[in-house]
PDB file of C-alpha atoms in Angstrom:
ATOM      1  CA  UNK A   1       2.950 -16.400 -10.991  1.00 43.00           C
ATOM      2  CA  UNK A   2       2.739 -20.173 -10.690  1.00 45.00           C
ATOM      3  CA  UNK A   3       1.262 -22.565  -8.206  1.00 43.00           C
ATOM      4  CA  UNK A   4       4.570 -22.952  -6.356  1.00 46.00           C
ATOM      5  CA  UNK A   5       4.719 -19.326  -5.259  1.00 49.00           C
ATOM      6  CA  UNK A   6       2.698 -19.755  -2.026  1.00 47.00           C
ATOM      7  CA  UNK A   7       5.005 -22.652  -1.092  1.00 43.00           C
ATOM      8  CA  UNK A   8       8.022 -20.466  -1.781  1.00 44.00           C
ATOM      9  CA  UNK A   9       6.633 -17.769   0.537  1.00 47.00           C
ATOM     10  CA  UNK A  10       5.996 -20.300   3.285  1.00 44.00           C
ATOM     11  CA  UNK A  11       9.478 -21.743   2.863  1.00 47.00           C
ATOM     12  CA  UNK A  12      10.987 -18.268   3.109  1.00 50.00           C
ATOM     13  CA  UNK A  13       9.033 -17.624   6.292  1.00 52.00           C
ATOM     14  CA  UNK A  14      10.321 -20.886   7.743  1.00 56.00           C
ATOM     15  CA  UNK A  15      13.898 -19.930   6.926  1.00 56.00           C
ATOM     16  CA  UNK A  16      13.501 -16.615   8.723  1.00 56.00           C
ATOM     17  CA  UNK A  17      12.026 -18.327  11.787  1.00 55.00           C
ATOM     18  CA  UNK A  18      14.801 -20.893  11.914  1.00 58.00           C
ATOM     19  CA  UNK A  19      17.674 -18.465  11.475  1.00 60.00           C
ATOM     20  CA  UNK A  20      16.430 -15.346  13.280  1.00 62.00           C
ATOM     21  CA  UNK A  21      13.603 -16.392  15.588  1.00 58.00           C
ATOM     22  CA  UNK A  22       9.884 -15.500  15.841  1.00 61.00           C
ATOM     23  CA  UNK A  23      10.530 -11.832  16.724  1.00 59.00           C
ATOM     24  CA  UNK A  24      12.094 -11.307  13.276  1.00 58.00           C
ATOM     25  CA  UNK A  25       8.646 -11.639  11.733  1.00 60.00           C
ATOM     26  CA  UNK A  26       7.658  -8.377  13.456  1.00 56.00           C
ATOM     27  CA  UNK A  27      10.569  -6.271  12.238  1.00 60.00           C
ATOM     28  CA  UNK A  28       9.541  -2.786  11.250  1.00 56.00           C
ATOM     29  CA  UNK A  29       6.227  -3.000  13.152  1.00 63.00           C
ATOM     30  CA  UNK A  30       6.987   0.168  15.189  1.00 63.00           C
ATOM     31  CA  UNK A  31       7.451   2.482  12.189  1.00 63.00           C
ATOM     32  CA  UNK A  32       4.513   0.793  10.495  1.00 63.00           C
ATOM     33  CA  UNK A  33       2.202   1.560  13.444  1.00 66.00           C
ATOM     34  CA  UNK A  34       3.556   5.096  13.679  1.00 65.00           C
ATOM     35  CA  UNK A  35       3.117   5.697   9.930  1.00 65.00           C
ATOM     36  CA  UNK A  36      -0.310   4.149   9.256  1.00 75.00           C
ATOM     37  CA  UNK A  37      -2.442   6.721  11.152  1.00 78.00           C
ATOM     38  CA  UNK A  38      -0.880   9.941   9.708  1.00 83.00           C
ATOM     39  CA  UNK A  39      -0.552   8.361   6.262  1.00 84.00           C
ATOM     40  CA  UNK A  40      -4.249   7.408   6.118  1.00 82.00           C
ATOM     41  CA  UNK A  41      -5.331  10.711   7.634  1.00 85.00           C
ATOM     42  CA  UNK A  42      -3.337  12.750   5.105  1.00 90.00           C
ATOM     43  CA  UNK A  43      -4.468  10.517   2.249  1.00 88.00           C
ATOM     44  CA  UNK A  44      -8.211  10.664   2.948  1.00 86.00           C
ATOM     45  CA  UNK A  45      -8.141  14.338   3.875  1.00 89.00           C
ATOM     46  CA  UNK A  46      -6.414  15.147   0.540  1.00 92.00           C
ATOM     47  CA  UNK A  47      -8.753  12.844  -1.395  1.00 90.00           C
ATOM     48  CA  UNK A  48     -11.945  14.308   0.130  1.00 88.00           C
ATOM     49  CA  UNK A  49     -10.753  17.871  -0.266  1.00 91.00           C
ATOM     50  CA  UNK A  50      -9.660  17.377  -3.889  1.00 93.00           C
ATOM     51  CA  UNK A  51     -12.855  15.537  -4.760  1.00 91.00           C
ATOM     52  CA  UNK A  52     -15.016  18.314  -3.272  1.00 90.00           C
ATOM     53  CA  UNK A  53     -13.167  21.043  -5.191  1.00 93.00           C
ATOM     54  CA  UNK A  54     -13.064  19.156  -8.482  1.00 93.00           C
ATOM     55  CA  UNK A  55     -16.776  18.295  -8.292  1.00 91.00           C
ATOM     56  CA  UNK A  56     -17.443  22.059  -8.510  1.00 91.00           C
ATOM     57  CA  UNK A  57     -15.323  22.334 -11.681  1.00 90.00           C
ATOM     58  CA  UNK A  58     -15.741  19.035 -13.536  1.00 89.00           C
ATOM     59  CA  UNK A  59     -18.649  16.678 -13.927  1.00 89.00           C
ATOM     60  CA  UNK A  60     -19.501  15.645 -10.358  1.00 87.00           C
ATOM     61  CA  UNK A  61     -18.305  12.181  -9.315  1.00 84.00           C
ATOM     62  CA  UNK A  62     -16.947  11.440 -12.791  1.00 87.00           C
ATOM     63  CA  UNK A  63     -13.956   9.169 -13.496  1.00 84.00           C
ATOM     64  CA  UNK A  64     -11.805  12.259 -14.074  1.00 88.00           C
ATOM     65  CA  UNK A  65     -12.651  13.587 -10.611  1.00 90.00           C
ATOM     66  CA  UNK A  66     -11.812  10.253  -9.004  1.00 88.00           C
ATOM     67  CA  UNK A  67      -8.570   9.867 -10.921  1.00 89.00           C
ATOM     68  CA  UNK A  68      -7.205  13.333 -10.162  1.00 92.00           C
ATOM     69  CA  UNK A  69      -8.336  13.211  -6.519  1.00 91.00           C
ATOM     70  CA  UNK A  70      -6.665   9.832  -6.000  1.00 90.00           C
ATOM     71  CA  UNK A  71      -3.493  11.103  -7.695  1.00 91.00           C
ATOM     72  CA  UNK A  72      -3.319  14.228  -5.542  1.00 93.00           C
ATOM     73  CA  UNK A  73      -4.007  12.216  -2.369  1.00 92.00           C
ATOM     74  CA  UNK A  74      -1.331   9.622  -3.201  1.00 90.00           C
ATOM     75  CA  UNK A  75       1.271  12.287  -4.037  1.00 93.00           C
ATOM     76  CA  UNK A  76       0.612  14.216  -0.816  1.00 93.00           C
ATOM     77  CA  UNK A  77       0.715  11.147   1.458  1.00 91.00           C
ATOM     78  CA  UNK A  78       3.834   9.686  -0.197  1.00 90.00           C
ATOM     79  CA  UNK A  79       5.773  12.950   0.036  1.00 91.00           C
ATOM     80  CA  UNK A  80       4.876  13.435   3.678  1.00 90.00           C
ATOM     81  CA  UNK A  81       5.483   9.909   4.978  1.00 89.00           C
ATOM     82  CA  UNK A  82       8.221   8.341   2.798  1.00 89.00           C
ATOM     83  CA  UNK A  83      10.900   8.534   5.545  1.00 89.00           C
ATOM     84  CA  UNK A  84       8.737   6.390   7.842  1.00 86.00           C
ATOM     85  CA  UNK A  85       8.332   3.659   5.229  1.00 84.00           C
ATOM     86  CA  UNK A  86      12.043   3.721   4.367  1.00 87.00           C
ATOM     87  CA  UNK A  87      12.922   3.044   8.021  1.00 86.00           C
ATOM     88  CA  UNK A  88      10.343   0.252   8.122  1.00 83.00           C
ATOM     89  CA  UNK A  89      11.811  -1.402   5.016  1.00 83.00           C
ATOM     90  CA  UNK A  90      15.403  -1.066   6.291  1.00 84.00           C
ATOM     91  CA  UNK A  91      14.437  -2.746   9.569  1.00 81.00           C
ATOM     92  CA  UNK A  92      12.684  -5.551   7.706  1.00 75.00           C
ATOM     93  CA  UNK A  93      15.666  -6.136   5.428  1.00 77.00           C
ATOM     94  CA  UNK A  94      18.190  -6.262   8.269  1.00 72.00           C
ATOM     95  CA  UNK A  95      19.815  -9.727   8.303  1.00 59.00           C
ATOM     96  CA  UNK A  96      20.969 -11.131  11.638  1.00 58.00           C
ATOM     97  CA  UNK A  97      21.325 -14.470  13.347  1.00 51.00           C
ATOM     98  CA  UNK A  98      19.229 -15.712  16.228  1.00 55.00           C
ATOM     99  CA  UNK A  99      20.287 -14.054  19.483  1.00 53.00           C
ATOM    100  CA  UNK A 100      22.069 -11.113  17.848  1.00 59.00           C
ATOM    101  CA  UNK A 101      21.009  -7.612  18.933  1.00 66.00           C
ATOM    102  CA  UNK A 102      18.426  -5.974  16.679  1.00 72.00           C
ATOM    103  CA  UNK A 103      18.852  -2.498  15.267  1.00 75.00           C
ATOM    104  CA  UNK A 104      16.051  -0.253  16.534  1.00 79.00           C
ATOM    105  CA  UNK A 105      14.299   2.553  14.639  1.00 80.00           C
ATOM    106  CA  UNK A 106      16.359   5.347  16.170  1.00 86.00           C
ATOM    107  CA  UNK A 107      19.652   3.634  15.318  1.00 87.00           C
ATOM    108  CA  UNK A 108      18.333   3.126  11.790  1.00 86.00           C
ATOM    109  CA  UNK A 109      17.503   6.832  11.470  1.00 89.00           C
ATOM    110  CA  UNK A 110      21.034   7.760  12.593  1.00 91.00           C
ATOM    111  CA  UNK A 111      22.532   5.241  10.192  1.00 89.00           C
ATOM    112  CA  UNK A 112      20.577   6.539   7.190  1.00 90.00           C
ATOM    113  CA  UNK A 113      21.417  10.153   8.008  1.00 91.00           C
ATOM    114  CA  UNK A 114      25.101   9.396   8.548  1.00 90.00           C
ATOM    115  CA  UNK A 115      25.303   7.459   5.271  1.00 86.00           C
ATOM    116  CA  UNK A 116      23.192   9.568   2.896  1.00 85.00           C
ATOM    117  CA  UNK A 117      22.032  12.684   4.714  1.00 90.00           C
ATOM    118  CA  UNK A 118      18.450  13.985   4.441  1.00 90.00           C
ATOM    119  CA  UNK A 119      18.200  12.720   0.853  1.00 89.00           C
ATOM    120  CA  UNK A 120      18.626   9.161   2.152  1.00 87.00           C
ATOM    121  CA  UNK A 121      15.194   9.274   3.753  1.00 90.00           C
ATOM    122  CA  UNK A 122      13.593   9.781   0.352  1.00 90.00           C
ATOM    123  CA  UNK A 123      15.115   6.805  -1.453  1.00 87.00           C
ATOM    124  CA  UNK A 124      12.475   4.858  -3.325  1.00 86.00           C
ATOM    125  CA  UNK A 125      10.129   7.828  -3.556  1.00 89.00           C
ATOM    126  CA  UNK A 126      10.220   7.768  -7.352  1.00 88.00           C
ATOM    127  CA  UNK A 127       8.878   4.202  -7.253  1.00 89.00           C
ATOM    128  CA  UNK A 128       6.232   5.313  -4.757  1.00 88.00           C
ATOM    129  CA  UNK A 129       5.148   8.061  -7.166  1.00 91.00           C
ATOM    130  CA  UNK A 130       4.890   5.415  -9.874  1.00 89.00           C
ATOM    131  CA  UNK A 131       2.684   3.521  -7.430  1.00 88.00           C
ATOM    132  CA  UNK A 132       0.147   6.346  -7.565  1.00 91.00           C
ATOM    133  CA  UNK A 133      -1.121   4.532 -10.643  1.00 91.00           C
ATOM    134  CA  UNK A 134      -2.276   1.759  -8.315  1.00 91.00           C
ATOM    135  CA  UNK A 135      -4.178   4.237  -6.181  1.00 88.00           C
ATOM    136  CA  UNK A 136      -5.820   5.803  -9.235  1.00 89.00           C
ATOM    137  CA  UNK A 137      -6.891   2.407 -10.652  1.00 93.00           C
ATOM    138  CA  UNK A 138      -8.165   1.339  -7.216  1.00 92.00           C
ATOM    139  CA  UNK A 139     -10.352   4.398  -6.720  1.00 88.00           C
ATOM    140  CA  UNK A 140     -11.704   4.523 -10.263  1.00 89.00           C
ATOM    141  CA  UNK A 141     -12.827   0.895 -10.030  1.00 93.00           C
ATOM    142  CA  UNK A 142     -14.089   1.302  -6.447  1.00 92.00           C
ATOM    143  CA  UNK A 143     -16.131   4.443  -7.168  1.00 88.00           C
ATOM    144  CA  UNK A 144     -17.570   2.805 -10.295  1.00 90.00           C
ATOM    145  CA  UNK A 145     -18.685  -0.280  -8.340  1.00 91.00           C
ATOM    146  CA  UNK A 146     -20.040   1.960  -5.536  1.00 88.00           C
ATOM    147  CA  UNK A 147     -22.137   3.961  -7.994  1.00 86.00           C
ATOM    148  CA  UNK A 148     -23.597   0.762  -9.421  1.00 87.00           C
ATOM    149  CA  UNK A 149     -24.401  -0.420  -5.914  1.00 84.00           C
ATOM    150  CA  UNK A 150     -26.220   2.857  -5.176  1.00 80.00           C
ATOM    151  CA  UNK A 151     -28.147   2.603  -8.407  1.00 80.00           C
ATOM    152  CA  UNK A 152     -29.090  -0.984  -7.706  1.00 79.00           C
ATOM    153  CA  UNK A 153     -30.199  -0.075  -4.184  1.00 73.00           C
ATOM    154  CA  UNK A 154     -32.291   2.809  -5.447  1.00 69.00           C
ATOM    155  CA  UNK A 155     -34.045   0.741  -8.091  1.00 64.00           C
ATOM    156  CA  UNK A 156     -34.761  -2.166  -5.756  1.00 62.00           C
ATOM    157  CA  UNK A 157     -37.420  -2.194  -3.076  1.00 54.00           C
ATOM    158  CA  UNK A 158     -35.378  -1.843   0.109  1.00 51.00           C
ATOM    159  CA  UNK A 159     -37.945   0.086   2.159  1.00 51.00           C
ATOM    160  CA  UNK A 160     -39.444  -3.060   3.620  1.00 48.00           C
ATOM    161  CA  UNK A 161     -36.155  -4.130   5.172  1.00 50.00           C
ATOM    162  CA  UNK A 162     -35.108  -3.051   8.630  1.00 50.00           C
ATOM    163  CA  UNK A 163     -32.467  -0.366   8.899  1.00 50.00           C
ATOM    164  CA  UNK A 164     -29.998  -2.657  10.639  1.00 48.00           C
ATOM    165  CA  UNK A 165     -30.225  -5.142   7.768  1.00 46.00           C
ATOM    166  CA  UNK A 166     -29.715  -2.417   5.171  1.00 53.00           C
ATOM    167  CA  UNK A 167     -26.684  -0.980   6.940  1.00 60.00           C
ATOM    168  CA  UNK A 168     -25.106  -4.396   7.389  1.00 63.00           C
ATOM    169  CA  UNK A 169     -25.626  -5.294   3.726  1.00 74.00           C
ATOM    170  CA  UNK A 170     -24.252  -1.892   2.655  1.00 79.00           C
ATOM    171  CA  UNK A 171     -21.136  -2.374   4.789  1.00 82.00           C
ATOM    172  CA  UNK A 172     -20.480  -5.837   3.358  1.00 87.00           C
ATOM    173  CA  UNK A 173     -21.080  -4.631  -0.192  1.00 88.00           C
ATOM    174  CA  UNK A 174     -18.579  -1.788   0.227  1.00 88.00           C
ATOM    175  CA  UNK A 175     -16.003  -4.205   1.647  1.00 91.00           C
ATOM    176  CA  UNK A 176     -16.409  -6.455  -1.381  1.00 92.00           C
ATOM    177  CA  UNK A 177     -16.153  -3.467  -3.701  1.00 93.00           C
ATOM    178  CA  UNK A 178     -12.929  -2.338  -2.005  1.00 93.00           C
ATOM    179  CA  UNK A 179     -11.463  -5.890  -2.077  1.00 94.00           C
ATOM    180  CA  UNK A 180     -12.275  -6.278  -5.764  1.00 95.00           C
ATOM    181  CA  UNK A 181     -10.856  -2.910  -6.793  1.00 94.00           C
ATOM    182  CA  UNK A 182      -7.701  -3.319  -4.705  1.00 93.00           C
ATOM    183  CA  UNK A 183      -7.038  -6.792  -6.105  1.00 95.00           C
ATOM    184  CA  UNK A 184      -7.253  -5.462  -9.690  1.00 95.00           C
ATOM    185  CA  UNK A 185      -5.142  -2.389  -8.968  1.00 94.00           C
ATOM    186  CA  UNK A 186      -2.441  -4.217  -7.068  1.00 94.00           C
ATOM    187  CA  UNK A 187      -2.133  -6.958  -9.664  1.00 93.00           C
ATOM    188  CA  UNK A 188      -1.653  -4.395 -12.413  1.00 94.00           C
ATOM    189  CA  UNK A 189       0.728  -1.999 -10.623  1.00 93.00           C
ATOM    190  CA  UNK A 190       2.623  -4.375  -8.322  1.00 94.00           C
ATOM    191  CA  UNK A 191       6.087  -4.080  -9.985  1.00 93.00           C
ATOM    192  CA  UNK A 192       6.573  -0.670  -8.379  1.00 92.00           C
ATOM    193  CA  UNK A 193       6.542  -2.406  -4.956  1.00 91.00           C
ATOM    194  CA  UNK A 194       9.511  -4.578  -5.964  1.00 92.00           C
ATOM    195  CA  UNK A 195      11.415  -1.615  -7.429  1.00 92.00           C
ATOM    196  CA  UNK A 196      10.764   0.512  -4.344  1.00 90.00           C
ATOM    197  CA  UNK A 197      12.013  -2.180  -1.961  1.00 88.00           C
ATOM    198  CA  UNK A 198      15.192  -2.635  -4.009  1.00 90.00           C
ATOM    199  CA  UNK A 199      15.821   1.107  -4.009  1.00 89.00           C
ATOM    200  CA  UNK A 200      15.466   1.231  -0.220  1.00 85.00           C
ATOM    201  CA  UNK A 201      18.039  -1.461   0.404  1.00 82.00           C
ATOM    202  CA  UNK A 202      21.180  -0.206   2.085  1.00 73.00           C
ATOM    203  CA  UNK A 203      24.355   0.117  -0.026  1.00 71.00           C
ATOM    204  CA  UNK A 204      23.030  -1.570  -3.184  1.00 74.00           C
ATOM    205  CA  UNK A 205      23.604  -1.188  -6.905  1.00 87.00           C
ATOM    206  CA  UNK A 206      20.125   0.228  -7.420  1.00 88.00           C
ATOM    207  CA  UNK A 207      20.154   3.980  -8.003  1.00 86.00           C
ATOM    208  CA  UNK A 208      16.998   5.136  -9.798  1.00 88.00           C
ATOM    209  CA  UNK A 209      13.587   3.835 -10.810  1.00 91.00           C
ATOM    210  CA  UNK A 210      14.262   3.065 -14.438  1.00 92.00           C
ATOM    211  CA  UNK A 211      17.780   1.847 -13.799  1.00 93.00           C
ATOM    212  CA  UNK A 212      16.486  -0.580 -11.168  1.00 92.00           C
ATOM    213  CA  UNK A 213      13.567  -1.638 -13.388  1.00 93.00           C
ATOM    214  CA  UNK A 214      15.936  -2.430 -16.245  1.00 94.00           C
ATOM    215  CA  UNK A 215      18.509  -4.155 -13.998  1.00 93.00           C
ATOM    216  CA  UNK A 216      15.933  -6.405 -12.326  1.00 93.00           C
ATOM    217  CA  UNK A 217      14.541  -7.527 -15.664  1.00 95.00           C
ATOM    218  CA  UNK A 218      17.928  -8.155 -17.238  1.00 95.00           C
ATOM    219  CA  UNK A 219      19.287 -10.080 -14.229  1.00 94.00           C
ATOM    220  CA  UNK A 220      16.217 -11.904 -12.979  1.00 93.00           C
ATOM    221  CA  UNK A 221      13.579 -11.796 -15.735  1.00 93.00           C
ATOM    222  CA  UNK A 222      10.118 -10.268 -15.927  1.00 92.00           C
ATOM    223  CA  UNK A 223       8.593 -12.680 -13.375  1.00 92.00           C
ATOM    224  CA  UNK A 224      10.807 -11.212 -10.638  1.00 92.00           C
ATOM    225  CA  UNK A 225       8.701  -8.033 -10.820  1.00 93.00           C
ATOM    226  CA  UNK A 226       5.848  -9.985  -9.268  1.00 93.00           C
ATOM    227  CA  UNK A 227       7.768 -11.603  -6.448  1.00 91.00           C
ATOM    228  CA  UNK A 228       5.793 -11.506  -3.206  1.00 89.00           C
ATOM    229  CA  UNK A 229       2.510 -10.627  -4.901  1.00 92.00           C
ATOM    230  CA  UNK A 230       0.475 -13.339  -3.137  1.00 92.00           C
ATOM    231  CA  UNK A 231       1.779 -12.350   0.303  1.00 89.00           C
ATOM    232  CA  UNK A 232       1.131  -8.697  -0.500  1.00 90.00           C
ATOM    233  CA  UNK A 233      -2.447  -9.431  -1.534  1.00 93.00           C
ATOM    234  CA  UNK A 234      -3.100 -11.474   1.605  1.00 91.00           C
ATOM    235  CA  UNK A 235      -2.074  -8.443   3.671  1.00 86.00           C
ATOM    236  CA  UNK A 236      -3.633  -5.695   1.546  1.00 89.00           C
ATOM    237  CA  UNK A 237      -7.058  -7.024   0.607  1.00 92.00           C
ATOM    238  CA  UNK A 238      -8.650  -7.396   4.076  1.00 91.00           C
ATOM    239  CA  UNK A 239      -6.831  -4.211   5.205  1.00 89.00           C
ATOM    240  CA  UNK A 240      -8.283  -2.184   2.298  1.00 90.00           C
ATOM    241  CA  UNK A 241     -11.767  -3.722   2.565  1.00 90.00           C
ATOM    242  CA  UNK A 242     -12.081  -2.785   6.240  1.00 88.00           C
ATOM    243  CA  UNK A 243     -10.466   0.620   5.758  1.00 86.00           C
ATOM    244  CA  UNK A 244     -12.689   1.729   2.889  1.00 87.00           C
ATOM    245  CA  UNK A 245     -15.915   0.502   4.481  1.00 85.00           C
ATOM    246  CA  UNK A 246     -14.945   2.292   7.696  1.00 85.00           C
ATOM    247  CA  UNK A 247     -14.143   5.453   5.785  1.00 84.00           C
ATOM    248  CA  UNK A 248     -17.562   5.385   4.075  1.00 83.00           C
ATOM    249  CA  UNK A 249     -19.244   4.773   7.440  1.00 82.00           C
ATOM    250  CA  UNK A 250     -17.470   7.735   9.062  1.00 82.00           C
ATOM    251  CA  UNK A 251     -18.356  10.024   6.104  1.00 79.00           C
ATOM    252  CA  UNK A 252     -22.005   8.843   6.346  1.00 78.00           C
ATOM    253  CA  UNK A 253     -22.146   9.516  10.108  1.00 79.00           C
ATOM    254  CA  UNK A 254     -20.525  12.939   9.781  1.00 77.00           C
ATOM    255  CA  UNK A 255     -22.906  13.916   7.000  1.00 71.00           C
ATOM    256  CA  UNK A 256     -25.764  13.034   9.334  1.00 58.00           C
TER     257      UNK A 256
END
């Protein structure tokens, strides 16, 4: 990535606004809102369940436990919700001029089914499975940082501080841990996002994960695998930081 990339992203946004209007920036919002809640619920339920069972078999809270739990959670959530994200991507990729009627989610569902049948809703899932590596990296780094934070807190004299101060500092520390781990994981595994989006395009030359990977590199070069990384990080980092800290807070409250 070079220093011009943020300018390219801003220019692209300006082009969309000029040609298609402000509402075009919110394409795919409906499926995204519908998909986030079940996706996160399935993911964290699978992660917690796997982690609890593996802790009884392997060394508790070890890297192996975190890796396998994250992998199981990612696989489960991807398999269950891929159709929702395909519809979201199709709506986002729809090109139209200002004033033209937009395709809605239900029309998009009919179009996908008419064109490719049930299998059409699972396009790009192979790239999503490849993206499980991002989840694994994220959780391994996050759990490692969290353990160090716990050790640091235990060794330091925190008893003199008020509870409200401790809880606030814990919340902020967990947000920073989540932001750091997500930044590392996304930067390493980002190419799968590009491949997945290409596979979900309607009526394209892209057919499979490795075929698309090879074609993108041969036609556009290696740097094309990191297109949109800055924009993706701007969206993902605060999202993940808040989500992980909230998850830890809920677990803490439920444990009493």
